[in-house]
mmCIF file of C-alpha atoms in Angstrom:
data_model
loop_
_atom_site.group_PDB
_atom_site.id
_atom_site.type_symbol
_atom_site.label_atom_id
_atom_site.label_comp_id
_atom_site.label_asym_id
_atom_site.label_seq_id
_atom_site.Cartn_x
_atom_site.Cartn_y
_atom_site.Cartn_z
ATOM 1 C CA MET A 540 -18.676 -10.731 -25.527
ATOM 2 C CA GLU A 541 -18.551 -6.881 -26.183
ATOM 3 C CA ARG A 542 -15.624 -5.388 -24.814
ATOM 4 C CA ASP A 543 -17.253 -1.949 -24.031
ATOM 5 C CA PHE A 544 -20.144 -3.430 -22.267
ATOM 6 C CA LEU A 545 -18.719 -5.575 -20.032
ATOM 7 C CA ALA A 546 -16.653 -2.752 -18.416
ATOM 8 C CA LYS A 547 -19.032 -0.503 -17.634
ATOM 9 C CA ASN A 548 -20.960 -3.592 -15.918
ATOM 10 C CA VAL A 549 -17.619 -3.710 -14.043
ATOM 11 C CA GLU A 550 -17.418 -0.137 -13.265
ATOM 12 C CA ALA A 551 -21.297 -0.132 -12.127
ATOM 13 C CA ASP A 552 -19.553 -2.836 -9.932
ATOM 14 C CA VAL A 553 -16.722 -0.841 -8.649
ATOM 15 C CA LEU A 554 -19.459 2.462 -8.449
ATOM 16 C CA GLN A 555 -21.360 0.044 -5.966
ATOM 17 C CA LYS A 556 -18.851 -1.239 -4.413
ATOM 18 C CA ILE A 557 -17.679 2.195 -3.218
ATOM 19 C CA LYS A 558 -21.122 3.253 -1.990
ATOM 20 C CA SER A 559 -20.667 0.230 0.550
ATOM 21 C CA ILE A 560 -17.595 1.432 1.879
ATOM 22 C CA TYR A 561 -19.481 4.638 2.811
ATOM 23 C CA ALA A 562 -22.840 3.087 4.196
ATOM 24 C CA LEU A 563 -20.301 1.149 6.163
ATOM 25 C CA ALA A 564 -18.038 3.688 7.188
ATOM 26 C CA SER A 565 -21.206 5.771 8.042
ATOM 27 C CA GLN A 566 -22.412 2.792 10.576
ATOM 28 C CA LYS A 567 -19.093 2.179 11.994
ATOM 29 C CA LYS A 568 -18.737 5.874 12.945
ATOM 30 C CA SER A 569 -22.021 5.687 15.315
ATOM 31 C CA THR A 570 -21.044 2.627 16.435
ATOM 32 C CA HIS A 571 -17.633 3.516 17.505
ATOM 33 C CA GLU A 572 -18.947 6.975 18.940
ATOM 34 C CA VAL A 573 -20.701 4.269 21.351
ATOM 35 C CA CYS A 574 -18.257 2.405 21.953
ATOM 36 C CA LEU A 575 -16.161 5.208 22.809
ATOM 37 C CA ASP A 576 -18.465 6.134 25.445
ATOM 38 C CA ASN A 577 -18.911 2.443 27.089
ATOM 39 C CA PHE A 578 -14.590 3.050 27.251
ATOM 40 C CA LEU A 579 -14.678 6.627 28.673
ATOM 41 C CA LYS A 580 -17.117 5.620 31.503
ATOM 42 C CA PHE A 581 -16.022 1.652 32.536
ATOM 43 C CA ARG A 582 -12.366 1.677 31.372
ATOM 44 C CA ASN A 583 -13.558 -2.263 29.634
ATOM 45 C CA SER A 584 -14.386 -2.357 25.773
ATOM 46 C CA SER A 585 -16.041 -5.323 26.561
ATOM 47 C CA SER A 586 -18.396 -3.284 28.750
ATOM 48 C CA ASP A 587 -21.107 -3.673 26.038
ATOM 49 C CA LYS A 588 -20.014 -7.314 24.031
ATOM 50 C CA GLU A 589 -22.981 -6.668 21.282
ATOM 51 C CA VAL A 590 -21.600 -2.928 20.266
ATOM 52 C CA GLU A 591 -18.210 -4.586 20.260
ATOM 53 C CA ILE A 592 -18.709 -6.855 18.081
ATOM 54 C CA LEU A 593 -20.551 -5.033 16.456
ATOM 55 C CA ASP A 594 -17.859 -2.691 15.944
ATOM 56 C CA GLN A 595 -15.012 -5.524 15.302
ATOM 57 C CA ALA A 596 -17.504 -7.157 12.923
ATOM 58 C CA LEU A 597 -18.041 -3.826 10.464
ATOM 59 C CA ASN A 598 -14.084 -3.005 10.911
ATOM 60 C CA ASP A 599 -13.802 -6.466 9.732
ATOM 61 C CA ALA A 600 -16.441 -5.792 6.704
ATOM 62 C CA LEU A 601 -14.224 -2.561 5.816
ATOM 63 C CA LEU A 602 -10.986 -4.264 5.108
ATOM 64 C CA ASN A 603 -12.754 -6.905 3.126
ATOM 65 C CA SER A 604 -14.336 -4.419 1.416
ATOM 66 C CA MET A 605 -11.422 -2.263 0.760
ATOM 67 C CA ALA A 606 -9.847 -4.865 -0.889
ATOM 68 C CA THR A 607 -12.684 -5.886 -2.973
ATOM 69 C CA LEU A 608 -12.968 -2.726 -4.590
ATOM 70 C CA ILE A 609 -9.320 -2.833 -5.502
ATOM 71 C CA ASP A 610 -9.598 -5.948 -7.165
ATOM 72 C CA TYR A 611 -12.653 -4.959 -9.151
ATOM 73 C CA TYR A 612 -10.842 -1.782 -10.428
ATOM 74 C CA CYS A 613 -7.811 -4.082 -10.888
ATOM 75 C CA ILE A 614 -9.992 -5.913 -13.649
ATOM 76 C CA TYR A 615 -11.963 -3.150 -15.049
ATOM 77 C CA CYS A 616 -8.585 -1.473 -16.029
ATOM 78 C CA MET A 617 -7.363 -4.977 -17.182
ATOM 79 C CA ILE A 618 -11.030 -5.227 -18.771
ATOM 80 C CA ASN A 619 -9.801 -1.930 -21.011
ATOM 81 C CA ILE A 620 -6.216 -2.928 -21.563
ATOM 82 C CA GLY A 621 -7.537 -6.120 -23.282
ATOM 83 C CA VAL A 622 -7.360 -8.687 -21.346
ATOM 84 C CA ASP A 623 -8.043 -12.365 -22.815
ATOM 85 C CA PHE A 624 -11.149 -13.038 -21.394
ATOM 86 C CA GLU A 625 -10.223 -16.679 -21.354
ATOM 87 C CA LYS A 626 -7.636 -15.278 -18.334
ATOM 88 C CA ILE A 627 -9.711 -12.987 -16.771
ATOM 89 C CA THR A 628 -10.134 -14.495 -13.331
ATOM 90 C CA ARG A 629 -6.761 -14.888 -12.743
ATOM 91 C CA VAL A 630 -6.845 -10.867 -12.680
ATOM 92 C CA GLN A 631 -5.787 -9.085 -8.929
ATOM 93 C CA TYR A 632 -3.815 -6.501 -7.633
ATOM 94 C CA ARG A 633 -0.482 -7.490 -8.102
ATOM 95 C CA LEU A 634 2.344 -5.386 -5.854
ATOM 96 C CA ILE A 635 4.334 -3.910 -7.216
ATOM 97 C CA GLY A 636 7.361 -3.943 -5.048
ATOM 98 C CA LYS A 637 10.488 -4.390 -4.141
ATOM 99 C CA LYS A 638 10.221 -7.990 -4.836
ATOM 100 C CA TYR A 639 8.269 -7.883 -7.842
ATOM 101 C CA LEU A 640 10.564 -6.019 -9.582
ATOM 102 C CA ILE A 641 13.676 -8.022 -8.771
ATOM 103 C CA GLU A 642 11.819 -11.128 -9.792
ATOM 104 C CA ASN A 643 10.585 -9.708 -13.332
ATOM 105 C CA SER A 644 13.799 -8.101 -14.126
ATOM 106 C CA THR A 645 16.862 -8.695 -16.689
ATOM 107 C CA LEU A 646 19.152 -9.407 -13.938
ATOM 108 C CA GLU A 647 21.002 -12.780 -13.557
ATOM 109 C CA LYS A 648 19.652 -15.375 -10.795
ATOM 110 C CA GLU A 649 22.681 -14.716 -8.727
ATOM 111 C CA GLU A 650 22.317 -10.752 -9.165
ATOM 112 C CA LYS A 651 18.476 -11.218 -8.248
ATOM 113 C CA ASP A 652 19.750 -13.735 -5.206
ATOM 114 C CA ILE A 653 20.491 -10.933 -3.357
ATOM 115 C CA LEU A 654 17.458 -8.747 -3.599
ATOM 116 C CA SER A 655 18.773 -5.091 -4.229
ATOM 117 C CA LEU A 656 16.548 -2.514 -5.557
ATOM 118 C CA ASP A 657 20.557 -0.346 -5.444
ATOM 119 C CA LEU A 658 21.459 -3.563 -7.670
ATOM 120 C CA PHE A 659 18.292 -2.859 -10.173
ATOM 121 C CA ARG A 660 18.918 0.497 -10.459
ATOM 122 C CA ARG A 661 22.150 1.082 -11.732
ATOM 123 C CA LYS A 662 21.501 -2.241 -14.174
ATOM 124 C CA PHE A 663 18.156 -1.073 -15.762
ATOM 125 C CA GLU A 664 20.202 2.273 -16.092
ATOM 126 C CA GLU A 665 22.945 0.749 -18.467
ATOM 127 C CA ARG A 666 20.538 -0.917 -19.754
ATOM 128 C CA LEU A 667 18.613 2.522 -20.603
ATOM 129 C CA SER A 668 21.742 4.313 -21.456
ATOM 130 C CA ALA A 669 22.912 1.917 -23.955
ATOM 131 C CA SER A 670 19.484 1.778 -25.927
ATOM 132 C CA CYS A 671 19.834 5.762 -26.171
ATOM 133 C CA GLY A 672 23.569 7.146 -26.184
ATOM 134 C CA MET A 673 23.049 9.421 -23.840
ATOM 135 C CA ASP A 674 23.557 10.000 -20.247
ATOM 136 C CA ILE A 675 21.065 9.330 -17.343
ATOM 137 C CA GLY A 676 20.761 12.719 -16.342
ATOM 138 C CA GLN A 677 19.737 13.465 -19.848
ATOM 139 C CA VAL A 678 16.543 10.924 -20.150
ATOM 140 C CA ASN A 679 13.215 12.372 -19.403
ATOM 141 C CA LEU A 680 11.763 11.697 -15.638
ATOM 142 C CA HIS A 681 8.601 10.022 -17.368
ATOM 143 C CA ASP A 682 10.599 7.976 -19.959
ATOM 144 C CA TYR A 683 12.624 6.797 -16.701
ATOM 145 C CA TRP A 684 10.123 5.983 -14.404
ATOM 146 C CA THR A 685 8.084 4.127 -16.871
ATOM 147 C CA GLY A 686 11.213 1.968 -17.842
ATOM 148 C CA TYR A 687 11.929 1.347 -14.346
ATOM 149 C CA VAL A 688 8.621 -0.295 -13.986
ATOM 150 C CA ALA A 689 8.320 -1.192 -17.769
ATOM 151 C CA ASP A 690 9.394 -4.892 -17.291
ATOM 152 C CA ALA A 691 7.102 -5.887 -14.140
ATOM 153 C CA ILE A 692 4.158 -4.185 -15.984
ATOM 154 C CA SER A 693 5.078 -6.608 -19.041
ATOM 155 C CA THR A 694 5.587 -9.672 -17.476
ATOM 156 C CA THR A 695 1.653 -8.806 -15.731
ATOM 157 C CA LEU A 696 -0.048 -8.052 -19.347
ATOM 158 C CA ASN A 697 1.746 -11.174 -20.282
ATOM 159 C CA ALA A 698 0.139 -13.282 -17.417
ATOM 160 C CA TYR A 699 -3.422 -11.934 -18.735
ATOM 161 C CA GLY A 700 -3.211 -12.614 -22.199
ATOM 162 C CA VAL A 701 -2.449 -8.826 -23.420
ATOM 163 C CA LEU A 702 0.982 -9.016 -24.386
ATOM 164 C CA LYS A 703 2.984 -11.816 -26.146
ATOM 165 C CA ASN A 704 6.370 -10.786 -24.331
ATOM 166 C CA LYS A 705 7.437 -10.262 -20.334
ATOM 167 C CA ARG A 706 10.549 -8.407 -21.046
ATOM 168 C CA ILE A 707 10.267 -5.426 -22.993
ATOM 169 C CA GLU A 708 12.770 -4.255 -26.006
ATOM 170 C CA LEU A 709 14.005 -0.548 -24.763
ATOM 171 C CA LYS A 710 13.112 1.384 -27.976
ATOM 172 C CA PHE A 711 14.599 4.944 -28.529
ATOM 173 C CA ASP A 712 12.773 7.118 -30.620
ATOM 174 C CA GLN A 713 15.919 9.893 -32.092
ATOM 175 C CA VAL A 714 13.414 12.233 -33.977
ATOM 176 C CA ASN A 715 11.418 12.893 -31.255
ATOM 177 C CA ASN A 716 14.109 12.213 -28.269
ATOM 178 C CA CYS A 717 11.985 9.924 -25.983
ATOM 179 C CA PHE A 718 11.414 5.979 -25.682
ATOM 180 C CA ILE A 719 8.512 4.396 -26.687
ATOM 181 C CA PHE A 720 6.618 1.882 -25.061
ATOM 182 C CA ASP A 721 3.928 0.046 -25.963
ATOM 183 C CA ASP A 722 0.793 1.385 -25.042
ATOM 184 C CA LYS A 723 -0.553 -1.198 -22.837
ATOM 185 C CA ILE A 724 2.022 -0.744 -20.748
ATOM 186 C CA SER A 725 2.226 3.014 -20.890
ATOM 187 C CA GLU A 726 -1.612 2.418 -19.695
ATOM 188 C CA TYR A 727 -1.153 0.419 -16.540
ATOM 189 C CA HIS A 728 1.591 2.483 -15.427
ATOM 190 C CA HIS A 729 -0.994 5.762 -15.127
ATOM 191 C CA CYS A 730 -4.021 3.924 -14.086
ATOM 192 C CA MET A 731 -1.795 1.515 -11.272
ATOM 193 C CA ARG A 732 1.274 3.933 -10.243
ATOM 194 C CA PHE A 733 -1.013 5.079 -7.569
ATOM 195 C CA LEU A 734 -0.989 1.889 -5.805
ATOM 196 C CA TYR A 735 3.281 0.913 -6.056
ATOM 197 C CA CYS A 736 5.139 0.450 -3.302
ATOM 198 C CA ASN A 737 8.454 1.240 -4.902
ATOM 199 C CA PRO A 738 11.179 4.329 -5.606
ATOM 200 C CA SER A 739 8.876 5.344 -8.468
ATOM 201 C CA SER A 740 6.045 6.151 -6.590
ATOM 202 C CA ASN A 741 5.579 4.185 -2.899
ATOM 203 C CA THR A 742 2.133 6.209 -2.198
ATOM 204 C CA GLY A 743 0.661 2.100 -1.776
ATOM 205 C CA VAL A 744 2.752 1.451 1.207
ATOM 206 C CA ARG A 745 -0.468 3.165 3.141
ATOM 207 C CA TYR A 746 -2.630 0.859 1.042
ATOM 208 C CA ASN A 747 -1.162 -2.360 1.252
ATOM 209 C CA ILE A 748 -0.912 -1.515 5.725
ATOM 210 C CA TYR A 749 -4.649 -2.437 5.255
ATOM 211 C CA LEU A 750 -4.707 -5.070 2.557
ATOM 212 C CA ASP A 751 -2.124 -7.112 4.671
ATOM 213 C CA ILE A 752 -4.413 -6.860 7.621
ATOM 214 C CA ASN A 753 -7.015 -7.819 5.995
ATOM 215 C CA ASN A 754 -5.179 -10.726 4.588
ATOM 216 C CA TYR A 755 -4.801 -11.738 7.908
ATOM 217 C CA LEU A 756 -8.039 -11.418 8.820
ATOM 218 C CA LYS A 757 -9.219 -13.504 5.409
ATOM 219 C CA HIS A 758 -6.767 -16.599 5.986
ATOM 220 C CA ASN A 759 -4.995 -16.776 9.623
ATOM 221 C CA SER A 760 -6.655 -14.986 12.838
ATOM 222 C CA ILE A 761 -9.339 -11.414 13.216
ATOM 223 C CA PRO A 762 -7.195 -8.392 14.097
ATOM 224 C CA ARG A 763 -9.050 -7.789 17.032
ATOM 225 C CA ILE A 764 -10.386 -3.697 18.305
ATOM 226 C CA MET A 765 -8.467 -2.889 21.288
ATOM 227 C CA ARG A 766 -8.825 0.825 22.670
ATOM 228 C CA ARG A 767 -6.517 2.942 24.429
ATOM 229 C CA ILE A 768 -5.774 6.795 26.106
ATOM 230 C CA GLU A 769 -2.955 8.653 25.093
ATOM 231 C CA GLU A 770 -2.321 12.490 26.915
ATOM 232 C CA PHE A 771 -0.197 14.503 24.915
ATOM 233 C CA PRO A 772 1.851 18.026 26.105
ATOM 234 C CA ASP A 773 2.015 19.570 22.873
ATOM 235 C CA PRO A 774 -1.264 20.767 23.087
ATOM 236 C CA GLN A 775 -2.295 19.260 26.220
ATOM 237 C CA GLU A 776 -5.010 17.083 25.570
ATOM 238 C CA ARG A 777 -5.953 13.380 25.755
ATOM 239 C CA ARG A 778 -6.721 11.578 22.675
ATOM 240 C CA ILE A 779 -8.731 7.835 22.455
ATOM 241 C CA TYR A 780 -7.444 5.292 19.518
ATOM 242 C CA SER A 781 -8.799 2.456 18.170
ATOM 243 C CA PHE A 782 -6.530 -0.162 16.696
ATOM 244 C CA PHE A 783 -6.080 -3.501 14.848
ATOM 245 C CA GLU A 784 -3.952 -5.320 17.228
ATOM 246 C CA ILE A 785 -1.804 -8.190 15.886
ATOM 247 C CA SER A 786 0.098 -10.085 18.246
ATOM 248 C CA SER A 787 3.812 -10.405 17.794
ATOM 249 C CA TYR A 788 3.418 -14.423 18.490
ATOM 250 C CA LYS A 789 1.106 -14.448 15.180
ATOM 251 C CA SER A 790 3.548 -12.931 12.861
ATOM 252 C CA ILE A 791 3.401 -15.676 11.013
ATOM 253 C CA PHE A 792 0.490 -15.503 9.889
ATOM 254 C CA LEU A 793 1.576 -12.026 8.562
ATOM 255 C CA LYS A 794 2.241 -11.743 4.258
ATOM 256 C CA ASP A 795 6.064 -11.235 3.666
ATOM 257 C CA GLY A 796 5.446 -6.861 3.860
ATOM 258 C CA PHE A 797 5.926 -3.972 5.736
ATOM 259 C CA LEU A 798 3.774 -5.121 8.214
ATOM 260 C CA ARG A 799 5.563 -7.942 9.160
ATOM 261 C CA ASP A 800 8.716 -6.282 9.036
ATOM 262 C CA ILE A 801 8.075 -4.289 11.895
ATOM 263 C CA LEU A 802 6.616 -6.305 14.352
ATOM 264 C CA GLU A 803 8.973 -8.606 14.139
ATOM 265 C CA MET A 804 11.440 -5.913 14.300
ATOM 266 C CA ASP A 805 13.353 -5.502 18.188
ATOM 267 C CA PHE A 806 11.121 -2.965 20.102
ATOM 268 C CA ASP A 807 14.789 -0.895 21.164
ATOM 269 C CA SER A 808 15.907 -1.572 17.291
ATOM 270 C CA LEU A 809 12.797 0.131 16.066
ATOM 271 C CA GLY A 810 13.458 2.832 18.368
ATOM 272 C CA GLU A 811 16.863 3.644 17.159
ATOM 273 C CA ASN A 812 14.990 4.144 13.876
ATOM 274 C CA LEU A 813 12.550 6.471 14.646
ATOM 275 C CA LYS A 814 15.131 8.587 16.997
ATOM 276 C CA ILE A 815 17.276 9.029 13.649
ATOM 277 C CA LYS A 816 13.299 10.323 11.745
ATOM 278 C CA SER A 817 13.168 12.891 14.996
ATOM 279 C CA ILE A 818 16.292 13.846 15.316
ATOM 280 C CA GLU A 819 17.518 14.047 11.152
ATOM 281 C CA GLY A 820 13.839 14.529 10.047
ATOM 282 C CA ARG A 821 11.654 12.817 7.529
ATOM 283 C CA LEU A 822 14.223 13.005 4.557
ATOM 284 C CA GLU A 823 17.183 11.128 6.150
ATOM 285 C CA LEU A 824 16.607 7.326 5.222
ATOM 286 C CA CYS A 825 16.930 5.221 8.755
ATOM 287 C CA PRO A 826 18.362 2.259 8.310
ATOM 288 C CA LEU A 827 14.562 0.201 8.056
ATOM 289 C CA GLU A 828 14.010 2.403 4.969
ATOM 290 C CA ARG A 829 17.205 1.753 3.906
ATOM 291 C CA ARG A 830 16.137 -1.911 3.977
ATOM 292 C CA TRP A 831 13.267 -1.160 2.169
ATOM 293 C CA GLU A 832 14.027 0.680 -0.700
ATOM 294 C CA ILE A 833 11.717 2.819 -1.646
ATOM 295 C CA GLY A 834 12.157 6.391 0.055
ATOM 296 C CA PRO A 835 11.622 8.135 3.056
ATOM 297 C CA ILE A 836 8.045 6.903 3.907
ATOM 298 C CA ILE A 837 8.715 6.592 7.720
ATOM 299 C CA ALA A 838 7.585 9.937 9.974
ATOM 300 C CA VAL A 839 7.573 10.578 14.279
ATOM 301 C CA ASP A 840 5.514 13.311 15.321
ATOM 302 C CA ASN A 841 8.489 15.706 17.251
ATOM 303 C CA SER A 842 6.053 17.881 18.966
ATOM 304 C CA ASN A 843 4.949 14.984 21.079
ATOM 305 C CA GLY A 844 7.761 12.674 21.077
ATOM 306 C CA PHE A 845 7.977 9.094 19.296
ATOM 307 C CA ILE A 846 8.122 7.157 22.906
ATOM 308 C CA SER A 847 4.882 6.718 25.596
ATOM 309 C CA ASP A 848 6.435 8.493 29.197
ATOM 310 C CA ASP A 849 6.027 4.810 30.848
ATOM 311 C CA GLY A 850 8.711 3.603 27.897
ATOM 312 C CA GLU A 851 6.431 1.112 26.900
ATOM 313 C CA THR A 852 4.892 1.892 23.228
ATOM 314 C CA LEU A 853 6.567 3.651 20.170
ATOM 315 C CA PHE A 854 4.391 6.150 18.090
ATOM 316 C CA PHE A 855 5.352 6.905 14.011
ATOM 317 C CA PHE A 856 3.417 6.991 10.995
ATOM 318 C CA VAL A 857 4.272 5.064 7.585
ATOM 319 C CA ASP A 858 3.391 6.773 5.014
ATOM 320 C CA SER A 859 0.901 8.676 7.194
ATOM 321 C CA VAL A 860 -0.729 5.861 8.955
ATOM 322 C CA PHE A 861 -0.507 5.818 12.496
ATOM 323 C CA LEU A 862 1.296 2.893 13.833
ATOM 324 C CA ALA A 863 1.885 2.162 17.828
ATOM 325 C CA LYS A 864 4.507 -0.919 18.432
ATOM 326 C CA THR A 865 4.589 -2.583 22.146
ATOM 327 C CA LYS A 866 6.751 -5.522 23.036
ATOM 328 C CA LYS A 867 4.717 -7.576 22.563
ATOM 329 C CA SER A 868 2.630 -6.270 19.581
ATOM 330 C CA ILE A 869 1.770 -4.003 16.910
ATOM 331 C CA LEU A 870 -1.204 -1.346 16.661
ATOM 332 C CA ILE A 871 -2.691 0.022 13.090
ATOM 333 C CA ASP A 872 -5.158 3.185 13.354
ATOM 334 C CA SER A 873 -8.232 1.702 12.858
ATOM 335 C CA GLU A 874 -10.577 5.560 12.892
ATOM 336 C CA SER A 875 -8.400 8.501 11.334
ATOM 337 C CA SER A 876 -5.673 6.857 9.272
ATOM 338 C CA PHE A 877 -8.302 3.795 8.360
ATOM 339 C CA ARG A 878 -10.619 6.736 6.925
ATOM 340 C CA SER A 879 -8.458 8.570 5.396
ATOM 341 C CA VAL A 880 -6.662 5.750 3.125
ATOM 342 C CA LEU A 881 -9.873 4.781 2.152
ATOM 343 C CA GLY A 882 -10.160 8.294 0.861
ATOM 344 C CA CYS A 883 -7.545 8.270 -1.063
ATOM 345 C CA LEU A 884 -7.858 5.226 -2.498
ATOM 346 C CA ILE A 885 -11.499 6.051 -3.691
ATOM 347 C CA GLU A 886 -9.937 9.504 -5.028
ATOM 348 C CA GLY A 887 -7.439 7.112 -6.826
ATOM 349 C CA ILE A 888 -9.832 4.658 -8.310
ATOM 350 C CA GLU A 889 -12.228 7.112 -9.418
ATOM 351 C CA GLY A 890 -9.048 8.886 -11.187
ATOM 352 C CA GLY A 891 -8.210 5.527 -13.292
ATOM 353 C CA LEU A 892 -12.579 5.406 -13.992
ATOM 354 C CA GLU A 893 -12.422 9.335 -15.754
ATOM 355 C CA TYR A 894 -9.631 8.189 -17.236
ATOM 356 C CA PHE A 895 -10.618 5.202 -19.612
ATOM 357 C CA ARG A 896 -13.462 7.126 -20.060
ATOM 358 C CA ARG A 897 -12.404 9.750 -21.604
ATOM 359 C CA LYS A 898 -10.080 7.724 -23.690
#
């Protein structure tokens, strides 16, 4: 089969899926306004069951469409990078996060079991310095971060029949003073980096929050839409929020990841983490961020505080996604944050499409 022909057809599918997301989002906006109207009038989300069911269905459809769009994009990228067509059905989004980096590294088994990105980094830097004879501070950042994820990328491309080896051999060009990476690895890194959840790029966290909700929906349970009114003093206003709600007792249905970690964390312990962010600032790591090891991704609104007046709800952001946690559940913004994440995703994907068009 002609590779270019197939790539263009899959690109058309990607663009069609983007249009579908816009259509769903537009209908959801109209339905949501009716739901808010009813909620304000009756303080009851079930006052009009039909419109509430439609609103839930549209949210479910958007979650599913987002996940499908990412998988389509991955297939499109792999066709352009050189996937073996006999293995193309294996292609799907793979999270290059902490666990995947460590599992597919050159660390010894005992070292992998520690599950430490700090150890991963130290061993990687030893390997990098040994291959080029330079101090780490002299290695340019592009080479450093490409090398940081190169084994994980090589493992993925090996599974898709693109590369023969799962592990890379670090090669240094003494003349041009740079590392030499296989073009396929560089291409993958360029077009997939915005979806990473690791120290080289943590902008994929926002997408994975909603991907985890979709996985929960697809296989286990419905993330019910709930609404609540909050009063804020600075500036003084009243806001109505719509959230996906996942109860604490259903944490077993969530994949290991950011959402499950937060849901299973003790309410008071999370409050202490948020207190650190509030006092020390966004860039100061709290214990939960140190556990994740991918940088400062938690933030709080210092103007309005991170805890409700009754002390029963914590409010915070993870990679710009607005979340709330009660003692019984976790709440994930199903409106403005979700729209923003979809917009960022589409922008990133369109950038990848343009990259391959120009090749």
